[in-house]
mmCIF file of N, CA and C in Angstrom:
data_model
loop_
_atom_site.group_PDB
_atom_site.id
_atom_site.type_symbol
_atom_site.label_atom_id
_atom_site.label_comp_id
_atom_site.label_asym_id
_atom_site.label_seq_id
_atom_site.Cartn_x
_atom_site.Cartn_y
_atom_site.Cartn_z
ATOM 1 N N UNK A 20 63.442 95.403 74.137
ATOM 2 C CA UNK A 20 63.742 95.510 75.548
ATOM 3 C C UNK A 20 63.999 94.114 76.092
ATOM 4 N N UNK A 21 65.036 93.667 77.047
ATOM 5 C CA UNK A 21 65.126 92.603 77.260
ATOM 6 C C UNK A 21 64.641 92.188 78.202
ATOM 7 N N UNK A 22 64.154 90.747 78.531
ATOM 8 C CA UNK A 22 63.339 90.725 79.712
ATOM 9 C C UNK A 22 64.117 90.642 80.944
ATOM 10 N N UNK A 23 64.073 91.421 82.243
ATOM 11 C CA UNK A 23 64.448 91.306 83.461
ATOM 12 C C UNK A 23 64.976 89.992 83.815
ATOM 13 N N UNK A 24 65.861 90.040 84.786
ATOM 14 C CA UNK A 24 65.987 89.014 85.773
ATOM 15 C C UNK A 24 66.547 88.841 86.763
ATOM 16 N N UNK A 25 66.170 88.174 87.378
ATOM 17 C CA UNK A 25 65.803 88.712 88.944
ATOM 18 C C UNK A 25 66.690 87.205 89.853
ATOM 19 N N UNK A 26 67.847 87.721 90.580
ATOM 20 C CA UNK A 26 68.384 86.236 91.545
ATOM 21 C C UNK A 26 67.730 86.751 92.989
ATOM 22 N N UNK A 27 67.927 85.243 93.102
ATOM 23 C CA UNK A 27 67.083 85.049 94.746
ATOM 24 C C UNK A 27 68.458 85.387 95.796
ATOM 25 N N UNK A 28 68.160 86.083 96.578
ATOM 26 C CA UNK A 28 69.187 86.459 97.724
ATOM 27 C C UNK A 28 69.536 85.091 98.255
ATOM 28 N N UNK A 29 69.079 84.511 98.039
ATOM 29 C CA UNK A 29 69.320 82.862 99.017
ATOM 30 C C UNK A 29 70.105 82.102 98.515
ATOM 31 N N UNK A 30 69.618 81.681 97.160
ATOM 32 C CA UNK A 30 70.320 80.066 96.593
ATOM 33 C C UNK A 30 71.479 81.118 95.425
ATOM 34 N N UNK A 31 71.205 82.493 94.836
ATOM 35 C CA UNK A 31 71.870 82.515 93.862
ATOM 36 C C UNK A 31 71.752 82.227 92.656
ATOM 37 N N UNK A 32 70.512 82.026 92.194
ATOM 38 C CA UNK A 32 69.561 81.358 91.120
ATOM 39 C C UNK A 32 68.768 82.233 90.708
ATOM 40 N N UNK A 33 68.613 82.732 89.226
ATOM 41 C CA UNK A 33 67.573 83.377 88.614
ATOM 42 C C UNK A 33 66.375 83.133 89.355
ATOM 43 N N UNK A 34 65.177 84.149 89.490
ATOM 44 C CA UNK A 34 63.764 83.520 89.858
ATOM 45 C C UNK A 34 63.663 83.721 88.643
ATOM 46 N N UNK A 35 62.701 83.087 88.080
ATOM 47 C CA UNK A 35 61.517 82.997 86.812
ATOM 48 C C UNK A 35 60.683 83.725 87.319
ATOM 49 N N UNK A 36 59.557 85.084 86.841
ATOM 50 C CA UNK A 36 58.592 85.729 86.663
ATOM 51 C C UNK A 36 57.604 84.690 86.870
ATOM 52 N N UNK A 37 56.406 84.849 87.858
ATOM 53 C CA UNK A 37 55.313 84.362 87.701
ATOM 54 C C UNK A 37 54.394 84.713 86.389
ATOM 55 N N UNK A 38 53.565 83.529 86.153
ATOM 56 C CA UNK A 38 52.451 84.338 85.241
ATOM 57 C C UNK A 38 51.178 84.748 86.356
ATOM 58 N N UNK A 39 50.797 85.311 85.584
ATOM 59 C CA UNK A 39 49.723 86.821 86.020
ATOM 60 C C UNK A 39 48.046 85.463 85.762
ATOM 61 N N UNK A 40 47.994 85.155 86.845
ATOM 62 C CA UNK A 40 46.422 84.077 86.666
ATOM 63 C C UNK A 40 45.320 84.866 86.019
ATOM 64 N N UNK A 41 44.695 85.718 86.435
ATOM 65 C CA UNK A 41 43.665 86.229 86.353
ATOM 66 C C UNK A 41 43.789 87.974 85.982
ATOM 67 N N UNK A 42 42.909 88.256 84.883
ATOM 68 C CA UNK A 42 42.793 89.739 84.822
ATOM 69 C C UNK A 42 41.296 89.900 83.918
ATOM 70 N N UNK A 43 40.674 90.548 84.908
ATOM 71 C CA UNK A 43 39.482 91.476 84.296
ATOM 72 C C UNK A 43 39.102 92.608 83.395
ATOM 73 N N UNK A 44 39.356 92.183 82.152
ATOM 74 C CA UNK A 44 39.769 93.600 81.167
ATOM 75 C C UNK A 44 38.235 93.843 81.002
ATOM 76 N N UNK A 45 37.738 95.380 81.218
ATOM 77 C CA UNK A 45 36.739 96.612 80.625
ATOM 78 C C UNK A 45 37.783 96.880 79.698
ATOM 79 N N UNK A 46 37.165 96.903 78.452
ATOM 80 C CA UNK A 46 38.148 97.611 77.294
ATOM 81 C C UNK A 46 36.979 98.322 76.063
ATOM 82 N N UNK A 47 37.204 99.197 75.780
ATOM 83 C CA UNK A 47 36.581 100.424 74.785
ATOM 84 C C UNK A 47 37.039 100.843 73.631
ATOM 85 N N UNK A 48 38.778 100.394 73.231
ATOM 86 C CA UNK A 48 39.308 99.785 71.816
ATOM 87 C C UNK A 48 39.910 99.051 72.178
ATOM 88 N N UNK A 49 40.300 99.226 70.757
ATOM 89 C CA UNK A 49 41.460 97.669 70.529
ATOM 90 C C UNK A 49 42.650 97.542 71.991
ATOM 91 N N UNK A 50 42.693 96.554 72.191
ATOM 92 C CA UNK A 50 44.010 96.548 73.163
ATOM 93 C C UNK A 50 44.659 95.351 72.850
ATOM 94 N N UNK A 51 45.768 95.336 73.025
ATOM 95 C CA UNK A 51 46.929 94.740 73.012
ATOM 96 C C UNK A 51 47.625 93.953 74.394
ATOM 97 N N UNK A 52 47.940 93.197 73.974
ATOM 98 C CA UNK A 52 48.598 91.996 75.352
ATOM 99 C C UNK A 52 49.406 92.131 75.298
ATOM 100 N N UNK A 53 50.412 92.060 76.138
ATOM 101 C CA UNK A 53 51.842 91.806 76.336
ATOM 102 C C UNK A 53 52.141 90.305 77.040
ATOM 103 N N UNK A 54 53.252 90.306 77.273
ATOM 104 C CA UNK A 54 53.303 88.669 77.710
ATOM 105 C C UNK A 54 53.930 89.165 79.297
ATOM 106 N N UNK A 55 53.234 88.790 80.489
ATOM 107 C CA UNK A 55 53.446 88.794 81.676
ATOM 108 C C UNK A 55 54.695 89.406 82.056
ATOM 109 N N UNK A 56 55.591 88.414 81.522
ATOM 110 C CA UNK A 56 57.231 88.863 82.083
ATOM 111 C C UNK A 56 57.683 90.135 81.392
ATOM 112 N N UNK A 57 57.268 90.721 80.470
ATOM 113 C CA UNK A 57 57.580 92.052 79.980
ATOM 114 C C UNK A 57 56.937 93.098 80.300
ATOM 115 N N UNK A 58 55.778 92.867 80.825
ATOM 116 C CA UNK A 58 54.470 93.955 80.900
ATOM 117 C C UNK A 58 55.009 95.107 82.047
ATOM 118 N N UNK A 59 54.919 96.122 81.660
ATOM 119 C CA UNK A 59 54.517 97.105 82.900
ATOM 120 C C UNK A 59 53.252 97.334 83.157
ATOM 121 N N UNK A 60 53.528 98.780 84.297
ATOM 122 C CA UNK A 60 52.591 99.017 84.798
ATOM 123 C C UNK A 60 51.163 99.231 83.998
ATOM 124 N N UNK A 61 51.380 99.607 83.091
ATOM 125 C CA UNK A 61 50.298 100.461 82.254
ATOM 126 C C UNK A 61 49.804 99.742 81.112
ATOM 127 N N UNK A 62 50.723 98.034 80.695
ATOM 128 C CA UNK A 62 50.551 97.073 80.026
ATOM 129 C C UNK A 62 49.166 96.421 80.719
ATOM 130 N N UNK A 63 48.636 95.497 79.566
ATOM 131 C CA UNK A 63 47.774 94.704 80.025
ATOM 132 C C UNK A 63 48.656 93.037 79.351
ATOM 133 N N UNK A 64 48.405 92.577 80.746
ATOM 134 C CA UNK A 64 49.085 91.369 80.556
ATOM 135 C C UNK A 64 48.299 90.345 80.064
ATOM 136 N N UNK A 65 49.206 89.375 79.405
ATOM 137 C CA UNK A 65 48.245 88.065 78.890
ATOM 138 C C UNK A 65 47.990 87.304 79.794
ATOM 139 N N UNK A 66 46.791 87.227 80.722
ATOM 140 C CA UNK A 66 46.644 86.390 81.858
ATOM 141 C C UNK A 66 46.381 84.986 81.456
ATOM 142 N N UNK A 67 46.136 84.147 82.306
ATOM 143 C CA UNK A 67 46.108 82.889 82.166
ATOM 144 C C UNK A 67 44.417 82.938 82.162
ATOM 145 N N UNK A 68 43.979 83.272 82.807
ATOM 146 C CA UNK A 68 42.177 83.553 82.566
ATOM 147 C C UNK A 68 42.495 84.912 82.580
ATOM 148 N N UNK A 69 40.858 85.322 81.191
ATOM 149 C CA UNK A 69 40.758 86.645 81.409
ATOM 150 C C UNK A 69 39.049 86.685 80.989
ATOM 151 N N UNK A 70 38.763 87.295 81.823
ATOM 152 C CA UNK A 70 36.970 88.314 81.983
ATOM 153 C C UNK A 70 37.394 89.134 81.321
ATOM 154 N N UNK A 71 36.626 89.309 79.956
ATOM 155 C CA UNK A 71 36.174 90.765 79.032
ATOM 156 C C UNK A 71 34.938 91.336 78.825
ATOM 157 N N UNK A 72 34.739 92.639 79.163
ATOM 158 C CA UNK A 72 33.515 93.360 78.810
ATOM 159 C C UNK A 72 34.050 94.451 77.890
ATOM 160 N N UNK A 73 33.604 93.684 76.591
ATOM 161 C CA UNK A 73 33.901 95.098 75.793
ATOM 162 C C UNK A 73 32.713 95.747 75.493
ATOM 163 N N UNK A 74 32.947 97.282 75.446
ATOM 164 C CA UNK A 74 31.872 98.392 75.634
ATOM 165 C C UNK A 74 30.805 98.682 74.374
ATOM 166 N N UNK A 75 31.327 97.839 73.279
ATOM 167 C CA UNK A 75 30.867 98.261 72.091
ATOM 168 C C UNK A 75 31.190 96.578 70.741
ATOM 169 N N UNK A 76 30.195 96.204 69.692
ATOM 170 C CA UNK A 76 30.775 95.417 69.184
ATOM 171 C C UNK A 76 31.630 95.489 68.539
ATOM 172 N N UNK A 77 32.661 94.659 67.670
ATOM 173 C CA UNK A 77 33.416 94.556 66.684
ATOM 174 C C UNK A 77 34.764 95.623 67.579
ATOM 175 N N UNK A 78 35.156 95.426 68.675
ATOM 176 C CA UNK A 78 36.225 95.925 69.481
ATOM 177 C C UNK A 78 37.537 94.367 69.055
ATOM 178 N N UNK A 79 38.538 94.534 69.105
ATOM 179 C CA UNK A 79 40.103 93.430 69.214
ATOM 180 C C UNK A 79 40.328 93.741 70.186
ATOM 181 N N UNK A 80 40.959 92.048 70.464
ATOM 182 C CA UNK A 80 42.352 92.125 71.454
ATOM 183 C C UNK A 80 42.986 91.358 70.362
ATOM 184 N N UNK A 81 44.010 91.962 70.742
ATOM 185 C CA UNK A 81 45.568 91.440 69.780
ATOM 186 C C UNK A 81 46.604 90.766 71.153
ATOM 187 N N UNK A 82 47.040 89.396 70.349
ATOM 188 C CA UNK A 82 47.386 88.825 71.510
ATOM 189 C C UNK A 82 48.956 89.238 71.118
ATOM 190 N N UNK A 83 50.043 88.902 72.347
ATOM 191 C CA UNK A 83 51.409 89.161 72.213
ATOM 192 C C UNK A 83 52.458 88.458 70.889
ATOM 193 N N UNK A 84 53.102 88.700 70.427
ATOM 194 C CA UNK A 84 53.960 87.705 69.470
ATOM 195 C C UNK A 84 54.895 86.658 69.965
ATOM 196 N N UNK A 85 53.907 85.167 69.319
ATOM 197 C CA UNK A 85 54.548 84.119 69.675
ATOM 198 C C UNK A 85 55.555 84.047 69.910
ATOM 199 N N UNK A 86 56.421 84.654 69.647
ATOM 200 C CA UNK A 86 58.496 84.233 69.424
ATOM 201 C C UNK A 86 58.480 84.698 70.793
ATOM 202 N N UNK A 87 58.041 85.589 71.532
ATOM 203 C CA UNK A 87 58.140 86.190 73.075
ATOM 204 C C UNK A 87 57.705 85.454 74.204
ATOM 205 N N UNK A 88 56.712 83.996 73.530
ATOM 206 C CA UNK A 88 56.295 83.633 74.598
ATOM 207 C C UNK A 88 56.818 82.184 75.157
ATOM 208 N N UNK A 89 56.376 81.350 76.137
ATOM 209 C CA UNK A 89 56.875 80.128 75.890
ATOM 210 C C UNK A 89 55.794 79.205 75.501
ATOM 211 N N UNK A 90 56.269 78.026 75.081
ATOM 212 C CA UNK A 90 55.024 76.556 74.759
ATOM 213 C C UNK A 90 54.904 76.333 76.061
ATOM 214 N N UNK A 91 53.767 75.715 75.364
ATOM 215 C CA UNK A 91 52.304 75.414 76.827
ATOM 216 C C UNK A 91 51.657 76.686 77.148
ATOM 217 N N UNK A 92 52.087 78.248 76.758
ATOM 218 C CA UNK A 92 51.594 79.154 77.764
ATOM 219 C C UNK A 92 49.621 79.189 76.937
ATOM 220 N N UNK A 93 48.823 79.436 78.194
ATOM 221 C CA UNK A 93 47.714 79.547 77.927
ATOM 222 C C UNK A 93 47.021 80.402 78.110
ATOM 223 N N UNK A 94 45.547 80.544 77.589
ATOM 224 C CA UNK A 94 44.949 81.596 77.923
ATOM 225 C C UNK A 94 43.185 81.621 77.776
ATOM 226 N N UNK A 95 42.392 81.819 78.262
ATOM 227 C CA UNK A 95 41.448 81.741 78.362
ATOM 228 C C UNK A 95 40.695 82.674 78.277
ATOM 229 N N UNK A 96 39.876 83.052 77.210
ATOM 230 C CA UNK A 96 39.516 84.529 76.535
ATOM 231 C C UNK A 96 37.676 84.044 77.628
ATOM 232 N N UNK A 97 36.786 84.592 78.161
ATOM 233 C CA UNK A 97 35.651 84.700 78.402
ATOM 234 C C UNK A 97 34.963 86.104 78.317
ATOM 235 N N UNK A 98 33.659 85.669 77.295
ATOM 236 C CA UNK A 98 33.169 87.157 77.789
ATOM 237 C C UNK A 98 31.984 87.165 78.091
ATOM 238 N N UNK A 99 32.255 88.074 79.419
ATOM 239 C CA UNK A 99 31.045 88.773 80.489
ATOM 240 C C UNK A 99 30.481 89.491 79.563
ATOM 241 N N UNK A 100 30.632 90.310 78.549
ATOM 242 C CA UNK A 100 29.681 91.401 78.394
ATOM 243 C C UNK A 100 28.030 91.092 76.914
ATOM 244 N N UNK A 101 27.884 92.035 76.964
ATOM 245 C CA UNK A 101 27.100 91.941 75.822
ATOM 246 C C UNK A 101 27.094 92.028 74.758
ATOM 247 N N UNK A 102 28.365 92.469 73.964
ATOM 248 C CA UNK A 102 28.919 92.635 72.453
ATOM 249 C C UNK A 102 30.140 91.801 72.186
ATOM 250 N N UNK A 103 30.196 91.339 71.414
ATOM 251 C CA UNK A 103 31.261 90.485 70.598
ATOM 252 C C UNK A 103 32.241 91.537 70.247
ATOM 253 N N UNK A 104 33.611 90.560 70.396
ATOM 254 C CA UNK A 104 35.210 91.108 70.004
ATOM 255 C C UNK A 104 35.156 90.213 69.329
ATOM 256 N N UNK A 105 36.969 90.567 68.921
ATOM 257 C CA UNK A 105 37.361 89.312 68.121
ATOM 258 C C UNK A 105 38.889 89.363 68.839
ATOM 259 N N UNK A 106 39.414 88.542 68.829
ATOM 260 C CA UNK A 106 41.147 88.021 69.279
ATOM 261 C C UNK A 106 41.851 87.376 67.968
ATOM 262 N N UNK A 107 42.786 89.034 67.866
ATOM 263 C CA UNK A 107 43.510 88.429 66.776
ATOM 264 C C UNK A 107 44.613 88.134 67.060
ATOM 265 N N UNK A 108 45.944 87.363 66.193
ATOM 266 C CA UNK A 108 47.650 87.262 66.242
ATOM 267 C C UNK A 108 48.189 88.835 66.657
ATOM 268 N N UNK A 109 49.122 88.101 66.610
ATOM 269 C CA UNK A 109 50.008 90.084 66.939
ATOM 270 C C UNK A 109 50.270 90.292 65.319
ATOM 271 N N UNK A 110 50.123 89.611 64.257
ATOM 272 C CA UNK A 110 49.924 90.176 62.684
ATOM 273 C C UNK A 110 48.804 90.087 61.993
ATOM 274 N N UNK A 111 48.023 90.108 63.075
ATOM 275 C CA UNK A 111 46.601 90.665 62.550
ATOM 276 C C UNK A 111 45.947 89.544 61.571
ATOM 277 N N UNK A 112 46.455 88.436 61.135
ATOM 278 C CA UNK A 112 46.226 87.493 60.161
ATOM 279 C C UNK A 112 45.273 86.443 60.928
ATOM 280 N N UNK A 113 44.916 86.462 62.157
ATOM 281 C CA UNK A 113 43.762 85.309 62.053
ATOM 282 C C UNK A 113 42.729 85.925 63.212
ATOM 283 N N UNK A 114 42.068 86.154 63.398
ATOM 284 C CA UNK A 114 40.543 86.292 64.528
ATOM 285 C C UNK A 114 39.447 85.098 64.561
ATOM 286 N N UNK A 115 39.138 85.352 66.074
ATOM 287 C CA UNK A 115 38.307 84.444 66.040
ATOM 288 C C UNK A 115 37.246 85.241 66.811
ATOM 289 N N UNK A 116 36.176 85.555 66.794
ATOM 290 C CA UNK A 116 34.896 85.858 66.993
ATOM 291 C C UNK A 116 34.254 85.342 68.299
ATOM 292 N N UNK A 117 34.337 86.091 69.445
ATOM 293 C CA UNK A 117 33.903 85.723 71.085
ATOM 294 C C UNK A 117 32.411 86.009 70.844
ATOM 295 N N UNK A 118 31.598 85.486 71.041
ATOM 296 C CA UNK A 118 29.922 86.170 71.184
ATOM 297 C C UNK A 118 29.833 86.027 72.879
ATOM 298 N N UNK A 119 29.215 86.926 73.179
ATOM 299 C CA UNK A 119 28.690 87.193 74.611
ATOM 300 C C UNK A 119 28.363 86.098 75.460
ATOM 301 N N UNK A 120 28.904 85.851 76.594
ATOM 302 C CA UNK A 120 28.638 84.513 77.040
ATOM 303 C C UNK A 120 29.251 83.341 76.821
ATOM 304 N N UNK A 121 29.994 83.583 75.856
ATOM 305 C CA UNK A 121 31.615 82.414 75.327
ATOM 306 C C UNK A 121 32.859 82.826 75.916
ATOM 307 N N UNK A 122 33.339 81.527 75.344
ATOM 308 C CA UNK A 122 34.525 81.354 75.952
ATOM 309 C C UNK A 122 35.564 80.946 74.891
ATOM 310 N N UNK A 123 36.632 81.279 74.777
ATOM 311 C CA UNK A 123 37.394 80.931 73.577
ATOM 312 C C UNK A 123 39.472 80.339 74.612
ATOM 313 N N UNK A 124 40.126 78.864 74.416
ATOM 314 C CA UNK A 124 40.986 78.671 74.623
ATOM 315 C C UNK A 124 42.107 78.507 73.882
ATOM 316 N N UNK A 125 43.177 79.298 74.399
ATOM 317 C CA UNK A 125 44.559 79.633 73.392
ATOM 318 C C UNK A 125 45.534 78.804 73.916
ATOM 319 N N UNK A 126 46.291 78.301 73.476
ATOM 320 C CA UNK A 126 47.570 77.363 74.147
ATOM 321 C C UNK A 126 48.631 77.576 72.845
ATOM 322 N N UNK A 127 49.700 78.267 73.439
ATOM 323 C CA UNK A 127 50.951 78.168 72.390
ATOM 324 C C UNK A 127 51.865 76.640 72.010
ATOM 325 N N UNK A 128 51.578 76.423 71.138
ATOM 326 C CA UNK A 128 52.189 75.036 70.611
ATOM 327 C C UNK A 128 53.312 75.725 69.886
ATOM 328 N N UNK A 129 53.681 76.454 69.237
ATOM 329 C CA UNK A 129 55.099 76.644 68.553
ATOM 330 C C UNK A 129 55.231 78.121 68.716
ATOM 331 N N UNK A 130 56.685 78.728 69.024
ATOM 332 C CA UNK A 130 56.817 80.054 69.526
ATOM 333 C C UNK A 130 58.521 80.462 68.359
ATOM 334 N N UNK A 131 58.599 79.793 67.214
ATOM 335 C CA UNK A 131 59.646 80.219 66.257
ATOM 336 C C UNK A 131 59.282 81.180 65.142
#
């Protein structure tokens, strides 16, 4: 799907999509990120901070695939709750282990 884009009635110039600052995920399985500028309604976006309470241990988030996103984009995994996730790639090849009360930071350095 290609991503939207949107001109300003004024200048005649693409707007760029904001990113999405903040989102509070309750999550109960695995869920999946999308990257802001693609997400719908029913997507959960890759916020720039995100609060997680997952309901149960050994729950994923799978983050979006690099090639979709841009460098520099960031993200800030924290978790509120009482059981450990893990945050894996969108190919499932690396996790890293949140324990309750941590905080884990993502920054895309290469998106090829």
């Amino acid at each position: 799907m290609p991503t939207p884009t949107y001109v300003s009635p004024f200048t005649g110039t693409v707007v760029e999509p904001t990113d999405v600052s903040y989102y509070n995920l309750e999550f109960s399985e695995t869920t999946t990120l999308v990257w802001p500028q693609i997400a719908n309604g029913t997507d959960v976006p890759a916020s720039r901070i995100m609060d997680c309470t997952a309901s149960a241990d050994d729950l994923q988030i799978i983050l979006p695939p690099g090639n979709q996103g841009a460098v520099g984009t960031d993200i800030l995994f924290r978790n509120l709750g009482e059981h450990t996730f893990s945050i894996n790639d969108s190919s499932l090849d690396s996790s890293v282990i949140i324990d309750p009360g941590a905080a884990v930071y993502y920054y895309l350095t290469d998106n090829s």
